[in-house]
Amino acid sequence: MKVAILGTVHPKGLEFLRENDLEVIEVKNFENQILKKELKFVDAILLRTSILDKNILQHCNNLKIISRHGVGYDNVDLDYLNERKIALGITSTSNAVSVSEHVMSFFMYLTKNLSLSDSYVKQGNFDKRSELPDIFELYKKKVLIMGFGRIGKEVAKRCLGFDMDIYVYDPFLDGEFIKEKNCVPIEKEDGLGIADFVSIHLPLNKNTKNFISQTELKLMKKNSVLVNTSRGGIVNENDLYQALKSKKIRGAGIDVFISEPPESNHPFFQLDNILLTPHNAALTLECRARMSLEASENIFYFLKNMPELNEKNLVNKKFL
Ligand code: NAD
């Protein structure tokens, strides 16, 4: 059976597939015509971030499973997969730790003046440390976690380690479950009004597009920090730009963009109160190895109908 790897992944997964006698092809050119040709007879696709819409998928004559290297799947036409009974897998156990550590890095960077402090020392201005803008602690600060799934829960654990007060907005969960994790369930608007830190961990869908826009940003405290490691489009980029430019909030950490990579003249690039990373929150070495292996295992176990398949990794099980 034949597996196409779309994009570059850690070798661990490729080794696993080859050791299990699957033929592996690596596709690094994502032009439509190339994809249609390369994917025509593959049984499985290991997918990073390129887009697989109906226009491409309808040319995949043998496809049985798409296995996402990650947990988000807004780059795949799920309705088409459901219609054709093609499985969609995710790597649900792999990346929550890596992303949650990234969130804590954003929190620290945006409150500790790290970049400016570093430049003071290197430029011989050590003695001017009292002139640096104020820096802040995370201790006893209020953090609002929006979306309390795999990643949101890992962020909460780390915030507890910093003795922060944790509020959670996730109306799909029982409040008691949130309380058991030493967090306080709260409504969206109330949470935004009291939080010093807001971290977003929602899926991108029609309900969460522009989930944070001008109205929500207006509710946030002047000294607050917003972090989005979930998906571009959940935060309205133009509204965030305006809020940061006018210092309506203290700062933002953004790992994901509406269009990736962002345009070279993206307005965010003019701001000094935003920290940008290239959608790499889940790309620690350890996490890349885990995702590559888990995505490959999903393919092998599914194609061979083996009980080792983690059922939680099959997004559209009920359609198969
Ligand atoms: P998850 O499915 O485990 O959790 C999502 C949570 O959001 C669920 O608890 C759900 O109840 C809640 N939710 C859904 N809609 C909501 C709404 N309208 N309002 C409030 N809560 C809502 O997902 P996860 O694995 O924690 O991933 C979270 C996000 O992070 C996804 O968008 C995913 O694509 C993204 N992600 C990004 C990276 C990265 O590299 N930056 C890596 C992994 C995941």
Tab-separated table of C-alpha atoms and ligand atoms in Angstrom:
chain	number	residue	atom	x	y	z
A	1	MET	CA	0.000	0.000	0.000
A	2	LYS	CA	1.146	3.509	-0.779
A	3	VAL	CA	1.400	6.510	1.561
A	4	ALA	CA	2.075	10.104	0.487
A	5	ILE	CA	3.775	12.412	2.982
A	6	LEU	CA	2.771	16.006	2.203
A	7	GLY	CA	5.518	18.204	3.586
A	8	THR	CA	8.553	17.466	5.711
A	9	VAL	CA	8.147	15.401	8.870
A	10	HIS	CA	10.520	13.955	11.472
A	11	PRO	CA	12.070	10.721	10.073
A	12	LYS	CA	10.638	8.602	12.895
A	13	GLY	CA	7.257	8.250	11.179
A	14	LEU	CA	8.733	7.442	7.777
A	15	GLU	CA	10.923	4.752	9.338
A	16	PHE	CA	7.875	3.242	11.038
A	17	LEU	CA	5.909	3.123	7.769
A	18	ARG	CA	8.790	1.620	5.807
A	19	GLU	CA	9.564	-0.942	8.520
A	20	ASN	CA	5.948	-2.021	8.159
A	21	ASP	CA	6.288	-2.506	4.422
A	22	LEU	CA	4.306	0.494	3.272
A	23	GLU	CA	5.530	2.322	0.193
A	24	VAL	CA	6.252	5.953	1.051
A	25	ILE	CA	6.441	8.903	-1.331
A	26	GLU	CA	7.369	12.384	-0.172
A	27	VAL	CA	5.576	15.284	-1.893
A	28	LYS	CA	7.001	18.752	-1.367
A	29	ASN	CA	5.404	20.644	-4.242
A	30	PHE	CA	1.788	21.492	-3.438
A	31	GLU	CA	0.662	22.901	-6.781
A	32	ASN	CA	-2.775	21.545	-7.670
A	33	GLN	CA	-1.664	19.719	-10.825
A	34	ILE	CA	1.212	17.990	-8.999
A	35	LEU	CA	-0.994	16.958	-6.081
A	36	LYS	CA	-3.669	15.546	-8.396
A	37	LYS	CA	-1.033	13.427	-10.138
A	38	GLU	CA	0.947	12.317	-7.082
A	39	LEU	CA	-2.094	11.485	-4.944
A	40	LYS	CA	-4.080	9.651	-7.610
A	41	PHE	CA	-3.311	6.130	-6.393
A	42	VAL	CA	-2.228	6.568	-2.774
A	43	ASP	CA	-4.045	4.717	0.001
A	44	ALA	CA	-3.160	7.239	2.685
A	45	ILE	CA	-1.925	10.796	3.057
A	46	LEU	CA	0.101	12.095	5.983
A	47	LEU	CA	-0.777	15.778	5.909
A	48	ARG	CA	0.917	18.798	7.423
A	49	THR	CA	-0.581	22.204	6.612
A	50	SER	CA	-1.232	22.188	2.869
A	51	ILE	CA	-4.854	22.448	1.784
A	52	LEU	CA	-6.745	19.403	0.559
A	53	ASP	CA	-10.058	20.583	-0.827
A	54	LYS	CA	-12.632	18.709	-2.899
A	55	ASN	CA	-10.957	19.835	-6.107
A	56	ILE	CA	-7.901	17.741	-5.182
A	57	LEU	CA	-9.541	15.017	-3.146
A	58	GLN	CA	-11.843	13.941	-5.968
A	59	HIS	CA	-8.756	12.843	-7.893
A	60	CYS	CA	-7.633	10.496	-5.099
A	61	ASN	CA	-9.052	7.240	-6.352
A	62	ASN	CA	-7.707	4.917	-3.649
A	63	LEU	CA	-7.680	7.162	-0.613
A	64	LYS	CA	-8.752	5.528	2.670
A	65	ILE	CA	-7.288	7.800	5.326
A	66	ILE	CA	-5.848	11.286	5.734
A	67	SER	CA	-3.734	11.463	8.854
A	68	ARG	CA	-3.094	15.003	10.087
A	69	HIS	CA	0.295	15.775	11.606
A	70	GLY	CA	-1.359	17.807	14.405
A	71	VAL	CA	-4.880	18.213	15.754
A	72	GLY	CA	-6.498	21.000	13.707
A	73	TYR	CA	-8.112	19.939	10.424
A	74	ASP	CA	-9.494	23.152	8.942
A	75	ASN	CA	-7.259	22.561	5.878
A	76	VAL	CA	-9.246	19.449	4.844
A	77	ASP	CA	-12.715	19.192	3.317
A	78	LEU	CA	-14.241	17.061	6.046
A	79	ASP	CA	-17.701	16.933	4.420
A	80	TYR	CA	-16.165	15.347	1.346
A	81	LEU	CA	-14.287	12.785	3.460
A	82	ASN	CA	-17.464	11.901	5.368
A	83	GLU	CA	-19.416	11.506	2.131
A	84	ARG	CA	-16.781	9.159	0.719
A	85	LYS	CA	-16.196	7.342	4.025
A	86	ILE	CA	-12.541	8.356	4.039
A	87	ALA	CA	-11.076	8.456	7.556
A	88	LEU	CA	-9.520	11.542	9.104
A	89	GLY	CA	-6.915	10.997	11.809
A	90	ILE	CA	-5.244	13.450	14.181
A	91	THR	CA	-2.312	13.169	16.601
A	92	SER	CA	-4.284	13.857	19.750
A	93	THR	CA	-1.640	12.794	22.265
A	94	SER	CA	1.352	14.554	20.738
A	95	ASN	CA	1.338	18.319	20.897
A	96	ALA	CA	-0.432	19.761	23.940
A	97	VAL	CA	2.772	19.982	26.014
A	98	SER	CA	4.741	21.734	23.316
A	99	VAL	CA	2.005	24.302	22.596
A	100	SER	CA	1.404	24.997	26.288
A	101	GLU	CA	5.120	25.648	26.871
A	102	HIS	CA	4.997	28.060	23.927
A	103	VAL	CA	2.112	29.914	25.600
A	104	MET	CA	4.142	30.296	28.793
A	105	SER	CA	7.067	31.651	26.730
A	106	PHE	CA	4.726	34.290	25.269
A	107	PHE	CA	3.484	35.206	28.766
A	108	MET	CA	7.052	35.600	30.054
A	109	TYR	CA	8.381	37.473	27.040
A	110	LEU	CA	5.492	39.929	27.035
A	111	THR	CA	5.875	40.830	30.707
A	112	LYS	CA	9.625	40.750	31.339
A	113	ASN	CA	11.060	43.135	28.711
A	114	LEU	CA	13.463	40.392	27.726
A	115	SER	CA	14.400	41.763	24.326
A	116	LEU	CA	14.978	45.321	25.544
A	117	SER	CA	16.889	44.155	28.633
A	118	ASP	CA	19.152	42.038	26.456
A	119	SER	CA	19.875	44.965	24.157
A	120	TYR	CA	20.667	47.241	27.146
A	121	VAL	CA	23.320	44.826	28.418
A	122	LYS	CA	24.857	44.175	24.997
A	123	GLN	CA	25.022	47.903	24.216
A	124	GLY	CA	26.858	48.649	27.464
A	125	ASN	CA	23.812	50.175	29.181
A	126	PHE	CA	23.730	47.812	32.184
A	127	ASP	CA	23.454	50.735	34.609
A	128	LYS	CA	20.312	52.024	32.904
A	129	ARG	CA	18.264	49.047	34.128
A	130	SER	CA	16.057	51.281	36.281
A	131	GLU	CA	15.045	53.172	33.157
A	132	LEU	CA	13.588	50.047	31.557
A	133	PRO	CA	9.777	49.983	31.345
A	134	ASP	CA	8.063	48.160	34.237
A	135	ILE	CA	8.207	44.403	34.250
A	136	PHE	CA	5.543	42.202	35.821
A	137	GLU	CA	5.076	38.879	37.611
A	138	LEU	CA	2.674	36.111	36.671
A	139	TYR	CA	2.192	35.352	40.385
A	140	LYS	CA	-1.458	35.778	41.457
A	141	LYS	CA	-2.406	37.232	38.080
A	142	LYS	CA	-5.678	36.172	36.470
A	143	VAL	CA	-5.515	34.108	33.316
A	144	LEU	CA	-8.509	33.358	31.090
A	145	ILE	CA	-8.216	30.142	29.105
A	146	MET	CA	-10.691	30.002	26.217
A	147	GLY	CA	-11.227	26.382	25.171
A	148	PHE	CA	-10.363	23.776	27.799
A	149	GLY	CA	-9.478	20.794	25.648
A	150	ARG	CA	-6.134	19.037	25.312
A	151	ILE	CA	-4.040	22.208	25.099
A	152	GLY	CA	-6.115	24.478	27.347
A	153	LYS	CA	-5.799	21.930	30.188
A	154	GLU	CA	-2.007	21.722	29.804
A	155	VAL	CA	-1.784	25.541	29.866
A	156	ALA	CA	-3.825	25.528	33.086
A	157	LYS	CA	-1.407	23.075	34.737
A	158	ARG	CA	1.529	25.327	33.933
A	159	CYS	CA	-0.304	28.449	35.127
A	160	LEU	CA	-1.032	26.668	38.427
A	161	GLY	CA	2.720	26.171	38.747
A	162	PHE	CA	3.090	29.957	38.565
A	163	ASP	CA	0.395	30.437	41.254
A	164	MET	CA	-1.920	32.184	38.828
A	165	ASP	CA	-5.714	32.342	39.264
A	166	ILE	CA	-7.220	30.446	36.371
A	167	TYR	CA	-10.576	31.146	34.733
A	168	VAL	CA	-11.959	28.966	31.964
A	169	TYR	CA	-14.470	29.747	29.238
A	170	ASP	CA	-15.695	26.538	27.628
A	171	PRO	CA	-19.489	26.247	27.583
A	172	PHE	CA	-19.281	22.696	26.247
A	173	LEU	CA	-17.848	21.417	29.512
A	174	ASP	CA	-19.446	20.796	32.871
A	175	GLY	CA	-18.438	23.498	35.363
A	176	GLU	CA	-17.682	20.810	37.955
A	177	PHE	CA	-15.065	19.285	35.662
A	178	ILE	CA	-13.391	22.701	35.353
A	179	LYS	CA	-13.466	23.187	39.134
A	180	GLU	CA	-11.906	19.755	39.687
A	181	LYS	CA	-8.902	21.057	37.726
A	182	ASN	CA	-8.575	23.968	40.205
A	183	CYS	CA	-9.951	26.475	37.686
A	184	VAL	CA	-13.034	28.706	37.780
A	185	PRO	CA	-15.647	28.467	35.004
A	186	ILE	CA	-16.620	31.888	33.714
A	187	GLU	CA	-18.615	33.544	30.900
A	188	LYS	CA	-16.713	34.977	27.948
A	189	GLU	CA	-17.371	38.689	28.625
A	190	ASP	CA	-16.824	38.417	32.391
A	191	GLY	CA	-13.545	36.579	31.852
A	192	LEU	CA	-12.251	39.111	29.343
A	193	GLY	CA	-13.070	41.920	31.767
A	194	ILE	CA	-10.978	40.548	34.645
A	195	ALA	CA	-8.115	38.733	32.927
A	196	ASP	CA	-4.494	39.881	32.920
A	197	PHE	CA	-3.696	37.132	30.417
A	198	VAL	CA	-5.988	35.597	27.803
A	199	SER	CA	-4.971	32.448	25.957
A	200	ILE	CA	-7.052	30.991	23.125
A	201	HIS	CA	-7.346	27.246	22.500
A	202	LEU	CA	-10.426	26.885	20.295
A	203	PRO	CA	-10.944	25.083	17.008
A	204	LEU	CA	-11.499	27.328	13.976
A	205	ASN	CA	-15.062	26.993	12.702
A	206	LYS	CA	-17.975	29.243	11.793
A	207	ASN	CA	-18.717	29.922	15.478
A	208	THR	CA	-15.180	30.877	16.397
A	209	LYS	CA	-14.200	33.029	13.391
A	210	ASN	CA	-13.517	36.565	14.731
A	211	PHE	CA	-14.164	35.217	18.232
A	212	ILE	CA	-11.946	38.038	19.474
A	213	SER	CA	-12.599	41.264	17.621
A	214	GLN	CA	-13.112	44.909	18.496
A	215	THR	CA	-15.997	44.250	20.923
A	216	GLU	CA	-14.016	41.698	22.927
A	217	LEU	CA	-10.766	43.691	22.829
A	218	LYS	CA	-12.624	46.673	24.273
A	219	LEU	CA	-13.557	44.565	27.305
A	220	MET	CA	-9.943	43.674	28.074
A	221	LYS	CA	-7.845	45.427	30.710
A	222	LYS	CA	-5.321	48.026	29.637
A	223	ASN	CA	-2.423	46.018	30.983
A	224	SER	CA	-3.589	42.669	29.653
A	225	VAL	CA	-1.878	40.284	27.272
A	226	LEU	CA	-3.571	38.214	24.550
A	227	VAL	CA	-2.047	35.008	23.208
A	228	ASN	CA	-3.314	33.046	20.231
A	229	THR	CA	-1.715	29.719	19.387
A	230	SER	CA	-4.934	28.171	18.038
A	231	ARG	CA	-5.766	29.262	14.486
A	232	GLY	CA	-5.578	32.467	12.480
A	233	GLY	CA	-8.986	34.084	11.974
A	234	ILE	CA	-10.165	33.375	15.531
A	235	VAL	CA	-8.649	36.742	16.432
A	236	ASN	CA	-9.546	39.535	14.013
A	237	GLU	CA	-6.101	40.732	12.908
A	238	ASN	CA	-7.133	44.248	11.954
A	239	ASP	CA	-8.924	44.829	15.267
A	240	LEU	CA	-5.978	43.450	17.212
A	241	TYR	CA	-3.613	45.726	15.300
A	242	GLN	CA	-5.746	48.752	16.235
A	243	ALA	CA	-5.933	47.693	19.899
A	244	LEU	CA	-2.156	47.257	20.119
A	245	LYS	CA	-1.345	50.438	18.222
A	246	SER	CA	-3.573	52.497	20.497
A	247	LYS	CA	-2.175	50.602	23.550
A	248	LYS	CA	-5.690	49.461	24.414
A	249	ILE	CA	-4.040	46.269	25.690
A	250	ARG	CA	-0.448	45.712	26.778
A	251	GLY	CA	0.655	43.162	24.223
A	252	ALA	CA	-0.034	40.058	22.195
A	253	GLY	CA	1.670	36.806	21.277
A	254	ILE	CA	0.605	35.353	17.956
A	255	ASP	CA	1.686	32.021	16.490
A	256	VAL	CA	-1.045	31.669	13.850
A	257	PHE	CA	-2.232	33.948	11.052
A	258	ILE	CA	-5.218	34.215	8.727
A	259	SER	CA	-2.867	33.763	5.820
A	260	GLU	CA	0.334	31.793	6.389
A	261	PRO	CA	2.956	32.993	5.808
A	262	PRO	CA	1.624	36.530	6.443
A	263	GLU	CA	2.122	39.170	3.731
A	264	SER	CA	5.514	40.900	3.924
A	265	ASN	CA	3.787	44.210	4.711
A	266	HIS	CA	1.525	42.802	7.432
A	267	PRO	CA	0.624	45.649	9.844
A	268	PHE	CA	1.682	43.528	12.870
A	269	PHE	CA	5.301	43.943	11.737
A	270	GLN	CA	5.187	47.667	12.623
A	271	LEU	CA	4.313	47.025	16.268
A	272	ASP	CA	6.735	46.652	19.163
A	273	ASN	CA	4.142	45.261	21.611
A	274	ILE	CA	3.535	42.009	19.732
A	275	LEU	CA	5.636	38.855	19.596
A	276	LEU	CA	5.179	36.762	16.454
A	277	THR	CA	6.199	33.157	15.864
A	278	PRO	CA	5.822	31.189	12.614
A	279	HIS	CA	3.151	28.632	13.616
A	280	ASN	CA	5.826	26.656	15.408
A	281	ALA	CA	4.254	26.198	18.849
A	282	ALA	CA	4.093	22.453	18.255
A	283	LEU	CA	7.450	22.131	16.565
A	284	THR	CA	9.753	21.234	19.426
A	285	LEU	CA	12.040	18.378	18.408
A	286	GLU	CA	10.272	16.041	20.822
A	287	CYS	CA	6.833	16.988	19.539
A	288	ARG	CA	7.816	16.675	15.870
A	289	ALA	CA	9.006	13.140	16.532
A	290	ARG	CA	5.811	12.282	18.443
A	291	MET	CA	3.510	13.769	15.762
A	292	SER	CA	5.339	12.067	12.905
A	293	LEU	CA	5.131	8.693	14.630
A	294	GLU	CA	1.527	9.055	15.836
A	295	ALA	CA	0.312	10.209	12.391
A	296	SER	CA	2.100	7.229	10.796
A	297	GLU	CA	0.735	4.790	13.361
A	298	ASN	CA	-2.787	6.082	12.638
A	299	ILE	CA	-2.264	5.216	8.968
A	300	PHE	CA	-0.778	1.763	9.528
A	301	TYR	CA	-3.226	0.669	12.236
A	302	PHE	CA	-6.179	1.957	10.239
A	303	LEU	CA	-5.171	0.405	6.916
A	304	LYS	CA	-4.484	-2.929	8.618
A	305	ASN	CA	-7.617	-2.684	10.783
A	306	MET	CA	-5.582	-3.225	13.951
A	307	PRO	CA	-6.870	-2.801	17.543
A	308	GLU	CA	-3.841	-0.630	18.415
A	309	LEU	CA	-5.503	2.329	16.651
A	310	ASN	CA	-6.296	5.065	19.178
A	311	GLU	CA	-10.022	5.577	18.596
A	312	LYS	CA	-9.765	9.162	19.895
A	313	ASN	CA	-7.599	9.930	16.878
A	314	LEU	CA	-10.385	9.142	14.396
A	315	VAL	CA	-12.288	12.401	13.910
A	316	ASN	CA	-15.068	11.040	11.675
A	317	LYS	CA	-15.438	7.499	13.014
A	318	LYS	CA	-19.246	7.626	12.831
A	319	PHE	CA	-19.164	8.215	9.054
A	320	LEU	CA	-16.923	5.263	8.203
B	1	NAD	P1	-9.500	20.343	21.642
B	1	NAD	O1	-10.510	19.913	20.641
B	1	NAD	O2	-8.900	19.320	22.549
B	1	NAD	O3	-10.121	21.500	22.574
B	1	NAD	C1	-10.909	22.545	22.074
B	1	NAD	C2	-11.838	23.001	23.199
B	1	NAD	O4	-12.530	24.157	22.736
B	1	NAD	C3	-12.895	21.968	23.582
B	1	NAD	O5	-12.859	21.716	24.975
B	1	NAD	C4	-14.227	22.599	23.151
B	1	NAD	O6	-15.274	22.304	24.058
B	1	NAD	C5	-13.877	24.083	23.201
B	1	NAD	N1	-14.707	24.875	22.297
B	1	NAD	C6	-15.092	24.597	21.035
B	1	NAD	N2	-15.845	25.601	20.521
B	1	NAD	C7	-15.929	26.530	21.494
B	1	NAD	C8	-16.555	27.807	21.582
B	1	NAD	N3	-17.263	28.303	20.550
B	1	NAD	N4	-16.427	28.500	22.735
B	1	NAD	C9	-15.717	28.013	23.777
B	1	NAD	N5	-15.103	26.801	23.768
B	1	NAD	C10	-15.208	26.075	22.639
B	1	NAD	O7	-8.375	21.120	20.820
B	1	NAD	P2	-6.834	21.295	21.209
B	1	NAD	O8	-6.071	20.096	20.818
B	1	NAD	O9	-6.728	21.806	22.582
B	1	NAD	O10	-6.425	22.438	20.134
B	1	NAD	C11	-6.889	23.766	20.307
B	1	NAD	C12	-6.515	24.613	19.104
B	1	NAD	O11	-5.096	24.680	18.986
B	1	NAD	C13	-7.017	24.117	17.740
B	1	NAD	O12	-7.443	25.222	16.978
B	1	NAD	C14	-5.793	23.536	17.095
B	1	NAD	O13	-5.875	23.590	15.690
B	1	NAD	C15	-4.732	24.480	17.626
B	1	NAD	N6	-3.354	23.970	17.592
B	1	NAD	C16	-2.363	24.813	17.201
B	1	NAD	C17	-1.052	24.367	17.206
B	1	NAD	C18	0.071	25.277	16.823
B	1	NAD	O14	1.094	24.798	16.374
B	1	NAD	N7	-0.030	26.559	17.017
B	1	NAD	C19	-0.769	23.047	17.561
B	1	NAD	C20	-1.807	22.231	17.968
B	1	NAD	C21	-3.114	22.699	17.982
